[in-house]
mmCIF file with all atom_site columns, C-alpha atoms in Angstrom:
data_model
loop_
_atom_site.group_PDB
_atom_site.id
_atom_site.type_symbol
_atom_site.label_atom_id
_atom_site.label_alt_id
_atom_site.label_comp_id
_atom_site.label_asym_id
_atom_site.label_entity_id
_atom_site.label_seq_id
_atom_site.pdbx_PDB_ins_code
_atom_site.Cartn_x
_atom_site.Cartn_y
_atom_site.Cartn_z
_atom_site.occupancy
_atom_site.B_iso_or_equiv
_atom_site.pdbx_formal_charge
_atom_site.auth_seq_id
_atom_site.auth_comp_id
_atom_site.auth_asym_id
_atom_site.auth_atom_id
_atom_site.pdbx_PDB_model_num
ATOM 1   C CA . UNK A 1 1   ? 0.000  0.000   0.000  1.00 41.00 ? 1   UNK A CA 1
ATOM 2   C CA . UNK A 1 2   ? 1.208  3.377   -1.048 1.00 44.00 ? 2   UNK A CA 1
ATOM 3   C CA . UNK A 1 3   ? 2.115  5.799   1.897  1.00 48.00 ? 3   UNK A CA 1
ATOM 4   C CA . UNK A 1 4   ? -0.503 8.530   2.489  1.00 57.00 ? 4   UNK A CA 1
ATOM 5   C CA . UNK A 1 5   ? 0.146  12.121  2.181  1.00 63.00 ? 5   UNK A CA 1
ATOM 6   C CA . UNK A 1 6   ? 2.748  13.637  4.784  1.00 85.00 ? 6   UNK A CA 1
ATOM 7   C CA . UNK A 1 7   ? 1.607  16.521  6.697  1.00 94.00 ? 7   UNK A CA 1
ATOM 8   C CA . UNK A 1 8   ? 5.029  18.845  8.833  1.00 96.00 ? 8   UNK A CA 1
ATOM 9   C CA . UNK A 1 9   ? 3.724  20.721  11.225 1.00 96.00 ? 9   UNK A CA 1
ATOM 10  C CA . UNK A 1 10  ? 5.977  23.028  13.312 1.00 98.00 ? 10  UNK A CA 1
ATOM 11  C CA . UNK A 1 11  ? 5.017  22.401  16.961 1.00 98.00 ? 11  UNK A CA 1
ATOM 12  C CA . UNK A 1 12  ? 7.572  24.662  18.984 1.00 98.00 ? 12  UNK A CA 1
ATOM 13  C CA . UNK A 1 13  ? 11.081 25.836  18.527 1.00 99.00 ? 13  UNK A CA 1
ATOM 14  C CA . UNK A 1 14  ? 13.814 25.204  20.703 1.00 99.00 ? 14  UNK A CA 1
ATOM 15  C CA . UNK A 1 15  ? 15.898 26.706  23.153 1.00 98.00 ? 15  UNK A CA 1
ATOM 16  C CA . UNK A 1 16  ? 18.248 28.585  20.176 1.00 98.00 ? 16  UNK A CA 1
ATOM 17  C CA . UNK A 1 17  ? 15.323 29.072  17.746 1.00 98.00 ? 17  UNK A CA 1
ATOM 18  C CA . UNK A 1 18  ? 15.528 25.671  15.640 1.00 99.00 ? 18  UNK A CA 1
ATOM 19  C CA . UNK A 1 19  ? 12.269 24.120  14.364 1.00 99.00 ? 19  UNK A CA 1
ATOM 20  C CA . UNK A 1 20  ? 10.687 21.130  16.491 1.00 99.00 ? 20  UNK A CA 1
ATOM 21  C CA . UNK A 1 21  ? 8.395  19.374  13.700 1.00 98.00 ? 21  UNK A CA 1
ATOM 22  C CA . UNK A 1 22  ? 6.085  16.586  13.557 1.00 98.00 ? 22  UNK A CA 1
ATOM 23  C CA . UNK A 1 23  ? 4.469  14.838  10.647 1.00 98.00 ? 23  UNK A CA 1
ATOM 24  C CA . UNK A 1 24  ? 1.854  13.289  10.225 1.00 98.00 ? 24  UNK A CA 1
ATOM 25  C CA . UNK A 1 25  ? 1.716  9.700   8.072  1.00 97.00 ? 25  UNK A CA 1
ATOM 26  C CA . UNK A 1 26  ? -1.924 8.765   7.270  1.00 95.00 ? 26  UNK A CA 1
ATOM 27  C CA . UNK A 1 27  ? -5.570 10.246  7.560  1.00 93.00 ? 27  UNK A CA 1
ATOM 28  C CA . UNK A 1 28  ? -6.422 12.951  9.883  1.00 91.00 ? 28  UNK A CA 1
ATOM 29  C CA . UNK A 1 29  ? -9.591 11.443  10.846 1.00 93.00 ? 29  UNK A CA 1
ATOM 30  C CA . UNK A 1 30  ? -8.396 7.692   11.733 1.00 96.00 ? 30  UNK A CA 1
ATOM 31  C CA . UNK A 1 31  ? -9.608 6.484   14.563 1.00 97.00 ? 31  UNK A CA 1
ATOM 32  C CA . UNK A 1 32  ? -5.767 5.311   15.971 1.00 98.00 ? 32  UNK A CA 1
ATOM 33  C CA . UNK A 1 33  ? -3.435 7.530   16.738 1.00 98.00 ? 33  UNK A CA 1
ATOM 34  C CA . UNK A 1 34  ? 0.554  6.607   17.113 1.00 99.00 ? 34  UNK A CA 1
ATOM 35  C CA . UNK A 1 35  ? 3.177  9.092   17.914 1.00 99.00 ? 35  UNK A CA 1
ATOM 36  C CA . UNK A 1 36  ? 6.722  8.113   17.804 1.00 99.00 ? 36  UNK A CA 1
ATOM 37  C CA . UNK A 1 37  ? 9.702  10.380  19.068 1.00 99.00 ? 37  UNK A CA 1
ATOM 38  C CA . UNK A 1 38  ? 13.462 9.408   17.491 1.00 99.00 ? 38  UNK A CA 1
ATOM 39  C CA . UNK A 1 39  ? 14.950 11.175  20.398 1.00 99.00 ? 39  UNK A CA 1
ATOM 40  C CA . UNK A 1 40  ? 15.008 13.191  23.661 1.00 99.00 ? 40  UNK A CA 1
ATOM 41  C CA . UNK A 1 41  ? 18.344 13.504  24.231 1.00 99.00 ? 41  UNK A CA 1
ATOM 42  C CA . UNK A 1 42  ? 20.703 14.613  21.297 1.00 98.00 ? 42  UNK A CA 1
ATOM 43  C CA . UNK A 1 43  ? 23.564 12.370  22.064 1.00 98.00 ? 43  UNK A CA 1
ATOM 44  C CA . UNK A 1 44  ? 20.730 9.343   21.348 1.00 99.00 ? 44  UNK A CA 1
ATOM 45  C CA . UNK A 1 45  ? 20.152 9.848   17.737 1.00 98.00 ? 45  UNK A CA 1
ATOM 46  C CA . UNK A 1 46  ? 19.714 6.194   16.499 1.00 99.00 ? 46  UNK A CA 1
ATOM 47  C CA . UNK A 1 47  ? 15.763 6.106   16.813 1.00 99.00 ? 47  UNK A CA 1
ATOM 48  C CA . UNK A 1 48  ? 16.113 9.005   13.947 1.00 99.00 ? 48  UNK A CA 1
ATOM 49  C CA . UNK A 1 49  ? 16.321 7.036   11.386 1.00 99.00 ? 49  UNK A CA 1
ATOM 50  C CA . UNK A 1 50  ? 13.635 4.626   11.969 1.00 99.00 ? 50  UNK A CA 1
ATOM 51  C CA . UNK A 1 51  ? 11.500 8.027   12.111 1.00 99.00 ? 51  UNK A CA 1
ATOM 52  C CA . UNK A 1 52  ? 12.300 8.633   9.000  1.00 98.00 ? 52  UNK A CA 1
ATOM 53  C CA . UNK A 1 53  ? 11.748 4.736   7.766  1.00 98.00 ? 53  UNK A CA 1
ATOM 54  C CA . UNK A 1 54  ? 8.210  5.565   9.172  1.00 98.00 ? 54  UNK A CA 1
ATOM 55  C CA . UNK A 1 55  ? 7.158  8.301   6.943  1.00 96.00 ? 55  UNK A CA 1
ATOM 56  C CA . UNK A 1 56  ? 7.124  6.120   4.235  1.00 95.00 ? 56  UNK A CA 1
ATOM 57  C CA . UNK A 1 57  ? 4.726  3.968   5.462  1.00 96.00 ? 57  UNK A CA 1
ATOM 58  C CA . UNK A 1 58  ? 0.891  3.181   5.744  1.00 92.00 ? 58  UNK A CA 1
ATOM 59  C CA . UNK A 1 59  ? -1.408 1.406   7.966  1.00 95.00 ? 59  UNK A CA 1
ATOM 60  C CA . UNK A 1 60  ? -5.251 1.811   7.821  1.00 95.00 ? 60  UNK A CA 1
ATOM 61  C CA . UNK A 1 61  ? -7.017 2.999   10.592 1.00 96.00 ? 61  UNK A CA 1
ATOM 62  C CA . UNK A 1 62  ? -3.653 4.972   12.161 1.00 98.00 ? 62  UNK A CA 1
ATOM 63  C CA . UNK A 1 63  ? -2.562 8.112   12.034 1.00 98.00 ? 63  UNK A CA 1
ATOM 64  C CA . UNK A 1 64  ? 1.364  8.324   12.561 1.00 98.00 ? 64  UNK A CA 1
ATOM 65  C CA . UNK A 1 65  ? 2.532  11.420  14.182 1.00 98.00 ? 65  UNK A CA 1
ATOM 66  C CA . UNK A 1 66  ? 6.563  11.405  13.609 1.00 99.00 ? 66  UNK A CA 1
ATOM 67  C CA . UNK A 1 67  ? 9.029  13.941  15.566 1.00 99.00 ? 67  UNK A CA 1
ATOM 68  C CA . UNK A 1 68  ? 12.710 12.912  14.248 1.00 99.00 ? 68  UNK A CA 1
ATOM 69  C CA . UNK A 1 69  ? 13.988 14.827  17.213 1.00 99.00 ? 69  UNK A CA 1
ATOM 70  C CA . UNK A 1 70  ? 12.565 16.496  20.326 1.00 99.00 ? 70  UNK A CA 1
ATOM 71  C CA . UNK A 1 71  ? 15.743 18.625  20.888 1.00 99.00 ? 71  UNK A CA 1
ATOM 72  C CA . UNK A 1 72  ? 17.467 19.813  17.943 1.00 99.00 ? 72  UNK A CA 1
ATOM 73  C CA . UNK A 1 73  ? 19.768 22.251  19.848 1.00 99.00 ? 73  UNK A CA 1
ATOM 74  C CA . UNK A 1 74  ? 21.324 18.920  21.420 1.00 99.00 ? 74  UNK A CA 1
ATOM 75  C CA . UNK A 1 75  ? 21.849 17.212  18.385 1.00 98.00 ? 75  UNK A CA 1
ATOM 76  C CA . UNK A 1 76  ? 23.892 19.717  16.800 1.00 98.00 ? 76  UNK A CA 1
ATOM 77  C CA . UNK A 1 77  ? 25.598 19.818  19.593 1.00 98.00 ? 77  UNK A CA 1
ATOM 78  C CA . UNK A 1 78  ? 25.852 16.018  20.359 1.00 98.00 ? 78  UNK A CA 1
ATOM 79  C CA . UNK A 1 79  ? 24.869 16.465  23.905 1.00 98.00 ? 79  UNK A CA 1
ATOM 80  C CA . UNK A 1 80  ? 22.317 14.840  26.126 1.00 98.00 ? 80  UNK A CA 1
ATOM 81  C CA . UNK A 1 81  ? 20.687 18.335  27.572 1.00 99.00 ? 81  UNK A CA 1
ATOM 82  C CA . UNK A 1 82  ? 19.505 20.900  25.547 1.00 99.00 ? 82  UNK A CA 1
ATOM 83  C CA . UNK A 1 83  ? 20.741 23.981  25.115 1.00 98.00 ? 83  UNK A CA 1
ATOM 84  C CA . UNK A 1 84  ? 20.208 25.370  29.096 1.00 98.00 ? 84  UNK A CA 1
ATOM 85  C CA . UNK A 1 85  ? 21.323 22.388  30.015 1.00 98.00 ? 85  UNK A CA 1
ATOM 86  C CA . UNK A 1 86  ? 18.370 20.793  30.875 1.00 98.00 ? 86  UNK A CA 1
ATOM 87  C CA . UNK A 1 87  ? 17.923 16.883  30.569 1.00 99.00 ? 87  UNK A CA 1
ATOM 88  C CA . UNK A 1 88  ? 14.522 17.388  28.875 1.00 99.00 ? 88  UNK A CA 1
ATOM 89  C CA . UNK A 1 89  ? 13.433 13.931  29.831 1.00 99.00 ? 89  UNK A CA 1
ATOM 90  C CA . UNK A 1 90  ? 13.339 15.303  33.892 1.00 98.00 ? 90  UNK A CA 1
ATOM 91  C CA . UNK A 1 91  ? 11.382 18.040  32.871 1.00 99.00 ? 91  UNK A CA 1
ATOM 92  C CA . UNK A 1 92  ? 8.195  17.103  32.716 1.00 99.00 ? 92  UNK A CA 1
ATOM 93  C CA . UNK A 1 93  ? 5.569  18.174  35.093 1.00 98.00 ? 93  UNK A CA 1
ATOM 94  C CA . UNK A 1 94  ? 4.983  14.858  36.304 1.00 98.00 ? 94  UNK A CA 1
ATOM 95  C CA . UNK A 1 95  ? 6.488  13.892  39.256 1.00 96.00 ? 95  UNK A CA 1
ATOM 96  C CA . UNK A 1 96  ? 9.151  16.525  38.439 1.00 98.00 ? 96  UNK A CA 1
ATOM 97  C CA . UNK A 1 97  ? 11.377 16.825  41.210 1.00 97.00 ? 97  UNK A CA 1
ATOM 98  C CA . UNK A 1 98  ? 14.522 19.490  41.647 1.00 95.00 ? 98  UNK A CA 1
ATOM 99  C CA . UNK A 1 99  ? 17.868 18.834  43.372 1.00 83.00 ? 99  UNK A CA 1
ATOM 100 C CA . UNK A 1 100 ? 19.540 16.721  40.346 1.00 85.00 ? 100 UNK A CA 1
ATOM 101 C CA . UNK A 1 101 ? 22.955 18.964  39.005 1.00 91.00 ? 101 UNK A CA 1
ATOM 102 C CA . UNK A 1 102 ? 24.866 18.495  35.594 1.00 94.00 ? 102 UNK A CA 1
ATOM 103 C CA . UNK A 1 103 ? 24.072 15.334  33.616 1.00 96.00 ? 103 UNK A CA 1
ATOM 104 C CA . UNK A 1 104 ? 20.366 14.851  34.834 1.00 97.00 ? 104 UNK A CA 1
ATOM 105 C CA . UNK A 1 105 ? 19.657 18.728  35.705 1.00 98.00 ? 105 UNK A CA 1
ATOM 106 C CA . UNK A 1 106 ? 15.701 19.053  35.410 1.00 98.00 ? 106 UNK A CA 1
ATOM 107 C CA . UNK A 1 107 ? 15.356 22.598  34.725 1.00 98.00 ? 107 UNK A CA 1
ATOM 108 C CA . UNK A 1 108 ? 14.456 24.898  37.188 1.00 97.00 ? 108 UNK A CA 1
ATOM 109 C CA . UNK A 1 109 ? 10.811 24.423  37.513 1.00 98.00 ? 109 UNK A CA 1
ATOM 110 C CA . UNK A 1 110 ? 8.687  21.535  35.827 1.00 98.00 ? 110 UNK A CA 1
ATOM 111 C CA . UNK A 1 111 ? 7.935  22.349  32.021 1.00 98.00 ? 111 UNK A CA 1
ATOM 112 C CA . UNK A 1 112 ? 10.708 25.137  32.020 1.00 99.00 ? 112 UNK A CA 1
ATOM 113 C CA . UNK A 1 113 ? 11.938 23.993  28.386 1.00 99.00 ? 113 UNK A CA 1
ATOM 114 C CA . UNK A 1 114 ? 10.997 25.184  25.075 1.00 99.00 ? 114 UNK A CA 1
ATOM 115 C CA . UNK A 1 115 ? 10.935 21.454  23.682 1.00 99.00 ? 115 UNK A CA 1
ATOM 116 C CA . UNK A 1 116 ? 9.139  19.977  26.707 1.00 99.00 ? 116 UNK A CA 1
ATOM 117 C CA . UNK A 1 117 ? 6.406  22.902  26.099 1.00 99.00 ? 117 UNK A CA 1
ATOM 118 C CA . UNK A 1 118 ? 6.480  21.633  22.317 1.00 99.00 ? 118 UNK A CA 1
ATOM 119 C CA . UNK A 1 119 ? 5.913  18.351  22.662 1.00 99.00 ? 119 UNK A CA 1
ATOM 120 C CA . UNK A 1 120 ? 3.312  18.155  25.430 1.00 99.00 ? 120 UNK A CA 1
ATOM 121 C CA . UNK A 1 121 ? 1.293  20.850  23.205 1.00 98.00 ? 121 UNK A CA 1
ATOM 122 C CA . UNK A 1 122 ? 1.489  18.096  20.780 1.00 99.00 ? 122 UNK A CA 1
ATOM 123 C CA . UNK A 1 123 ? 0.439  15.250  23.125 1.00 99.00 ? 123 UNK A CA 1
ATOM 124 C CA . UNK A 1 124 ? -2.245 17.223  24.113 1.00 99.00 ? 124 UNK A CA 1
ATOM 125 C CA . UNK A 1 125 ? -4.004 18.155  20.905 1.00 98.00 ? 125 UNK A CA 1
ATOM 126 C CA . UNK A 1 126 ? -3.234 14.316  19.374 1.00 98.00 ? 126 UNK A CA 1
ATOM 127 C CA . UNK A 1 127 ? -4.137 12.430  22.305 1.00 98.00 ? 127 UNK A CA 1
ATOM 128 C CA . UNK A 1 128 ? -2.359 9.049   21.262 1.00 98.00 ? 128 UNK A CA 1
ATOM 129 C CA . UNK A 1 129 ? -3.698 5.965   22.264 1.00 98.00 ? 129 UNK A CA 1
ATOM 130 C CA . UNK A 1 130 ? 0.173  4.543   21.747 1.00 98.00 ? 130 UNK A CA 1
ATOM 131 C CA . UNK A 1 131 ? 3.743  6.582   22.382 1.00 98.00 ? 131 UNK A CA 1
ATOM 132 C CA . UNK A 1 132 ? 7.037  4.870   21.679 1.00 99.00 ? 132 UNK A CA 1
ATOM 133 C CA . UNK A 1 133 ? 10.240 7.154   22.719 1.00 99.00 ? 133 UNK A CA 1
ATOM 134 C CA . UNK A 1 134 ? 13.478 5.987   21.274 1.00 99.00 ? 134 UNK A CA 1
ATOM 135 C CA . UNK A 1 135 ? 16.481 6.472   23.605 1.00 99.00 ? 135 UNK A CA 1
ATOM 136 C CA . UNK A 1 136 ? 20.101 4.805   23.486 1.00 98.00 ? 136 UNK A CA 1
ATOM 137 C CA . UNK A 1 137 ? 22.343 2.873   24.401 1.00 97.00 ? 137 UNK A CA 1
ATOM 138 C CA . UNK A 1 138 ? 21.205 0.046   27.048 1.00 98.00 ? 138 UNK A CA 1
ATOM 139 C CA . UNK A 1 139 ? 19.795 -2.277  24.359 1.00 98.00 ? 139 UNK A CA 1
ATOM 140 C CA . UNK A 1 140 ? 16.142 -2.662  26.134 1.00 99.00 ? 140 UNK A CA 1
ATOM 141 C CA . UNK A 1 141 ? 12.676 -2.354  25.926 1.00 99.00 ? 141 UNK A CA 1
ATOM 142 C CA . UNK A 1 142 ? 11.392 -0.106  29.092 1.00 98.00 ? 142 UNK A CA 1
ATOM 143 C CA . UNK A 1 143 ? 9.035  -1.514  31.138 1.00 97.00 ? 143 UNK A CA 1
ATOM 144 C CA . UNK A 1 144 ? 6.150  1.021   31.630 1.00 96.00 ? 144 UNK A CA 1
ATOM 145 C CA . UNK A 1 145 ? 4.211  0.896   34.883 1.00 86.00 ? 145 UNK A CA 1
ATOM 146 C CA . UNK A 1 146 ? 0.601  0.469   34.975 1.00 84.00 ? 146 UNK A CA 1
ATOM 147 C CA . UNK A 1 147 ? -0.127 0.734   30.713 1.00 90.00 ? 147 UNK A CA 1
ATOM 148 C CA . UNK A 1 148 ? -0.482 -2.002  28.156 1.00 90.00 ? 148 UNK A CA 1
ATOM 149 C CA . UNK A 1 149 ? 1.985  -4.654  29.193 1.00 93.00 ? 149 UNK A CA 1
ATOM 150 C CA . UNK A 1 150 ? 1.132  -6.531  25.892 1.00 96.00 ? 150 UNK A CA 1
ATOM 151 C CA . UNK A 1 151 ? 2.191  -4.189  23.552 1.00 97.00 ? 151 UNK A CA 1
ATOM 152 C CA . UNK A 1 152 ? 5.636  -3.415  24.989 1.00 98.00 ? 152 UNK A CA 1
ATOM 153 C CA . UNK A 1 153 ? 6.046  -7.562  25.522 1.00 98.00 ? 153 UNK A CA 1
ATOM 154 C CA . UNK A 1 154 ? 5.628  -7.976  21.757 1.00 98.00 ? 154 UNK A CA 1
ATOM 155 C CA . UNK A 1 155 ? 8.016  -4.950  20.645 1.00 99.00 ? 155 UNK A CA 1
ATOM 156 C CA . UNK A 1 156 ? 10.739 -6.594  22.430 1.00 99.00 ? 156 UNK A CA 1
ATOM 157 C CA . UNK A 1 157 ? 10.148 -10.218 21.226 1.00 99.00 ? 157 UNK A CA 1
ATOM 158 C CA . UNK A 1 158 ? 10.058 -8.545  18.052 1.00 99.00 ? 158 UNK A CA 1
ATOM 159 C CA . UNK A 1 159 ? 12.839 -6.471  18.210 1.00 99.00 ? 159 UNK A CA 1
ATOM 160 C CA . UNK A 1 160 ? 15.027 -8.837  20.271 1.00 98.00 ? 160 UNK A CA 1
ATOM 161 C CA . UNK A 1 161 ? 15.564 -6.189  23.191 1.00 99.00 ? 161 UNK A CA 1
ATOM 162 C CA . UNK A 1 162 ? 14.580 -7.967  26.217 1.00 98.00 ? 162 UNK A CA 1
ATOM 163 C CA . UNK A 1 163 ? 11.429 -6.574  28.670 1.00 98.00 ? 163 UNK A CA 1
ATOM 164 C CA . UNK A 1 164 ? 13.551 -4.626  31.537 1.00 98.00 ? 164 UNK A CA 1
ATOM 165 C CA . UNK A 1 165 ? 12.162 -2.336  34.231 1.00 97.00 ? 165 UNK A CA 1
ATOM 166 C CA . UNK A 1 166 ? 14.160 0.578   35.114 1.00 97.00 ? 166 UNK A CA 1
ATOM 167 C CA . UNK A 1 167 ? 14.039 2.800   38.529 1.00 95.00 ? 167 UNK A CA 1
ATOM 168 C CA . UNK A 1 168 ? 10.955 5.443   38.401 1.00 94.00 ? 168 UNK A CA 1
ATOM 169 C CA . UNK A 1 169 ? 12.643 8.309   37.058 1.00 96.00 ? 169 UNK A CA 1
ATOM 170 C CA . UNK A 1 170 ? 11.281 11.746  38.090 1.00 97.00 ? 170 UNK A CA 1
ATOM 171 C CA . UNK A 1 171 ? 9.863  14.318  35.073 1.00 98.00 ? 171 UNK A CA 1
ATOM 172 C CA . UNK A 1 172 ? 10.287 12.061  32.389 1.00 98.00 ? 172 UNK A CA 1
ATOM 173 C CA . UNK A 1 173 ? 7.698  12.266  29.284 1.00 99.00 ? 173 UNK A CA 1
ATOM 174 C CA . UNK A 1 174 ? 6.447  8.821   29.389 1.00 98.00 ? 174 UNK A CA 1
ATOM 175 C CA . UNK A 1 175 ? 5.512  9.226   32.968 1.00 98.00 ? 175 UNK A CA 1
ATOM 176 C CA . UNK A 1 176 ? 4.028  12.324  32.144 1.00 98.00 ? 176 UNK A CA 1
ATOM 177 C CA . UNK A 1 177 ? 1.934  11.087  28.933 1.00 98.00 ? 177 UNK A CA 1
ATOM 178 C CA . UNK A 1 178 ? 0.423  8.030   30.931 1.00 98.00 ? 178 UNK A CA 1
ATOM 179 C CA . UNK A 1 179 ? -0.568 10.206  33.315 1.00 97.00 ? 179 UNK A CA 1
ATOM 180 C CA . UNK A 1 180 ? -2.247 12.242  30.850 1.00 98.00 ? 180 UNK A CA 1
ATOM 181 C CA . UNK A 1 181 ? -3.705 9.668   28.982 1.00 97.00 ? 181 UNK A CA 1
ATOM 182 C CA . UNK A 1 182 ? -5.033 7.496   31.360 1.00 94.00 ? 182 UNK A CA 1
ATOM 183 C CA . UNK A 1 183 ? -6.244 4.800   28.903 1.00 94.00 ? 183 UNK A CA 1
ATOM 184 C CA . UNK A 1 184 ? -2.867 5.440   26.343 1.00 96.00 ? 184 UNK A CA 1
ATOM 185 C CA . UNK A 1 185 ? 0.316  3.324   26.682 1.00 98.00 ? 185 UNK A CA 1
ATOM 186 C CA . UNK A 1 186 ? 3.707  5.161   26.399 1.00 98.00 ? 186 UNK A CA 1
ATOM 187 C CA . UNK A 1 187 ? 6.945  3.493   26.567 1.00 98.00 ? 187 UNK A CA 1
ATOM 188 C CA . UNK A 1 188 ? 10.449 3.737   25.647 1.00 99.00 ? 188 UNK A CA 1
ATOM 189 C CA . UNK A 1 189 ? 12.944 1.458   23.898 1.00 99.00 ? 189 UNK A CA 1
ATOM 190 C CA . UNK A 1 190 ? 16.352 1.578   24.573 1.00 99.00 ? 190 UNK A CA 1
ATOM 191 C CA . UNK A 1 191 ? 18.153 0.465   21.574 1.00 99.00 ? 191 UNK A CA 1
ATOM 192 C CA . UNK A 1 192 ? 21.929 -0.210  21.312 1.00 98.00 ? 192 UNK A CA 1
ATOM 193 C CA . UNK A 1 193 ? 24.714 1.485   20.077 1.00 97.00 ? 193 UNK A CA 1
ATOM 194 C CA . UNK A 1 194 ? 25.454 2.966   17.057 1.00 97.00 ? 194 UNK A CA 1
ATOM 195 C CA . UNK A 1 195 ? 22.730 2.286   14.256 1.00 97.00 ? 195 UNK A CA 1
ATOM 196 C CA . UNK A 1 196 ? 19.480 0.780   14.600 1.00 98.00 ? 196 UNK A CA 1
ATOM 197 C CA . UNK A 1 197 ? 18.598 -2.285  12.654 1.00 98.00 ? 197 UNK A CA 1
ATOM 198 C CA . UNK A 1 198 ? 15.648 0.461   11.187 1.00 99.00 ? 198 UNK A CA 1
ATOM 199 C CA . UNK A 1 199 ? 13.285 -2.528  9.368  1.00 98.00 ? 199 UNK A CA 1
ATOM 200 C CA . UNK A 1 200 ? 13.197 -4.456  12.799 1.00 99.00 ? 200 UNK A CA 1
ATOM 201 C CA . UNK A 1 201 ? 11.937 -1.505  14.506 1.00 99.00 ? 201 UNK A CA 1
ATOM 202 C CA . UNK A 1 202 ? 9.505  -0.760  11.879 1.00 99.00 ? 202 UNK A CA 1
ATOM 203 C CA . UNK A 1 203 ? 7.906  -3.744  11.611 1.00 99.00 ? 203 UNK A CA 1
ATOM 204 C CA . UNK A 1 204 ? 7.461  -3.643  15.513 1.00 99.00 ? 204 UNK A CA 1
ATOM 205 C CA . UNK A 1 205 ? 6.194  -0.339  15.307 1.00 99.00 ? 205 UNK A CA 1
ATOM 206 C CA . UNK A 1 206 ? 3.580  -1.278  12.766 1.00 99.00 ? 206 UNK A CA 1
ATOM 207 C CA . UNK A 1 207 ? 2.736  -4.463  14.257 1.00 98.00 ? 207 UNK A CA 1
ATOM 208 C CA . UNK A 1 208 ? 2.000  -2.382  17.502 1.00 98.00 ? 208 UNK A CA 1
ATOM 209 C CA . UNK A 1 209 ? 0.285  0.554   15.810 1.00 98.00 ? 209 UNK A CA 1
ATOM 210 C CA . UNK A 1 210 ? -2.208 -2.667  13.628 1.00 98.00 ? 210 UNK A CA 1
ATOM 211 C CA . UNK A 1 211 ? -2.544 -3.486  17.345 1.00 97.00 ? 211 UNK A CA 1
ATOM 212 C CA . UNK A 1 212 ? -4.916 -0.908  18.243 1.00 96.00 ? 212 UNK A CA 1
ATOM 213 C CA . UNK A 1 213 ? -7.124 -1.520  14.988 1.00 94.00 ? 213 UNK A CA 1
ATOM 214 C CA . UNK A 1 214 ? -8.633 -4.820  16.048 1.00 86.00 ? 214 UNK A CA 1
#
């Protein structure tokens, strides 16, 4: 099946002025939304590319909401914070807590950042049912608390990145986007270093988003 029309929308600029975009892969109107974020921290760029593997694809009944990047300040800059400094994925308002200096430094109030602003306007208006957050380098699928356990077990069988649970990090956007979405599932996959095997991921993704159609 031929990929639908792409729609870029600008949702938010970042800390420096750079676009934040997100396109959209399929019809407006289907019932199923997916939204699927290559990265959050801009030393983490390996879920770009299966991003951009996605916009070329079609499934009916879903509407694929893409951001290649969440914080494009940090990728041209190949660091994990933006540029304040902020690890974006401890700045959400949920359970955002302060006290964390350098690598993990929150911000200094919950929702402070440009990008975090951007991306929960964008959560907000879509409303996904599903949210999959590419990170690196652990080589895991994140266990999400108290969402679809289903889903995430067949990404990683798929994908071959084992089912782990990690400590309850403070501000982070999954927590936040469960919390919004009370019957949504968010999660985040942890792939390895260096490049993604992209059709792997893909065909998870798809598998997950035809998931929601039945």
């Amino acid at each position: 099946m031929l990929a639908a029309a792409l729609a870029t929308l600008v949702i938010g600029h970042s800390a420096e002025g750079r676009e934040i975009r997100a396109t959209r892969v399929g019809d407006e109107q289907a019932p199923v939304t997916v939204l699927v974020v290559g990265d959050v921290h801009g030393n983490e760029p390996a879920g770009e590319a299966i991003v951009q593997a996605l916009r070329k694809t079609n499934v009916d009944g879903v509407q694929f909401w893409l951001v290649r990047t969440a914080n494009p300040d940090g990728r041209a800059d190949r660091t994990r914070q933006n540029a304040r400094g902020v690890d974006l994925n401890r700045n959400f308002p949920y359970r955002w807590a302060p006290g964390a200096k350098g690598t993990y430094y929150p911000g200094p109030k919950a929702g402070s950042e440009p990008e975090t602003k951007a991306l929960m306007r964008l959560v907000r208006r879509i409303r996904p049912q599903l949210g999959i957050y590419y990170h690196q380098h652990m080589g895991i699928t994140v266990r999400a608390r108290g969402v679809d356990a289903k889903v995430q077990r067949d990404y990683a069988r798929r994908t071959g990145l084992p089912l782990r649970s990690l400590p309850n990090y403070h501000g982070t956007a999954i927590g936040w986007q469960n919390h919004l979405i009370k019957d949504g599932t968010a999660f985040v996959v942890e792939l390895k270093a260096g490049p993604a095997p992209v059709k792997r991921h893909v065909d998870a993704v798809l598998a997950a988003a035809r998931s929601y159609t039945r």
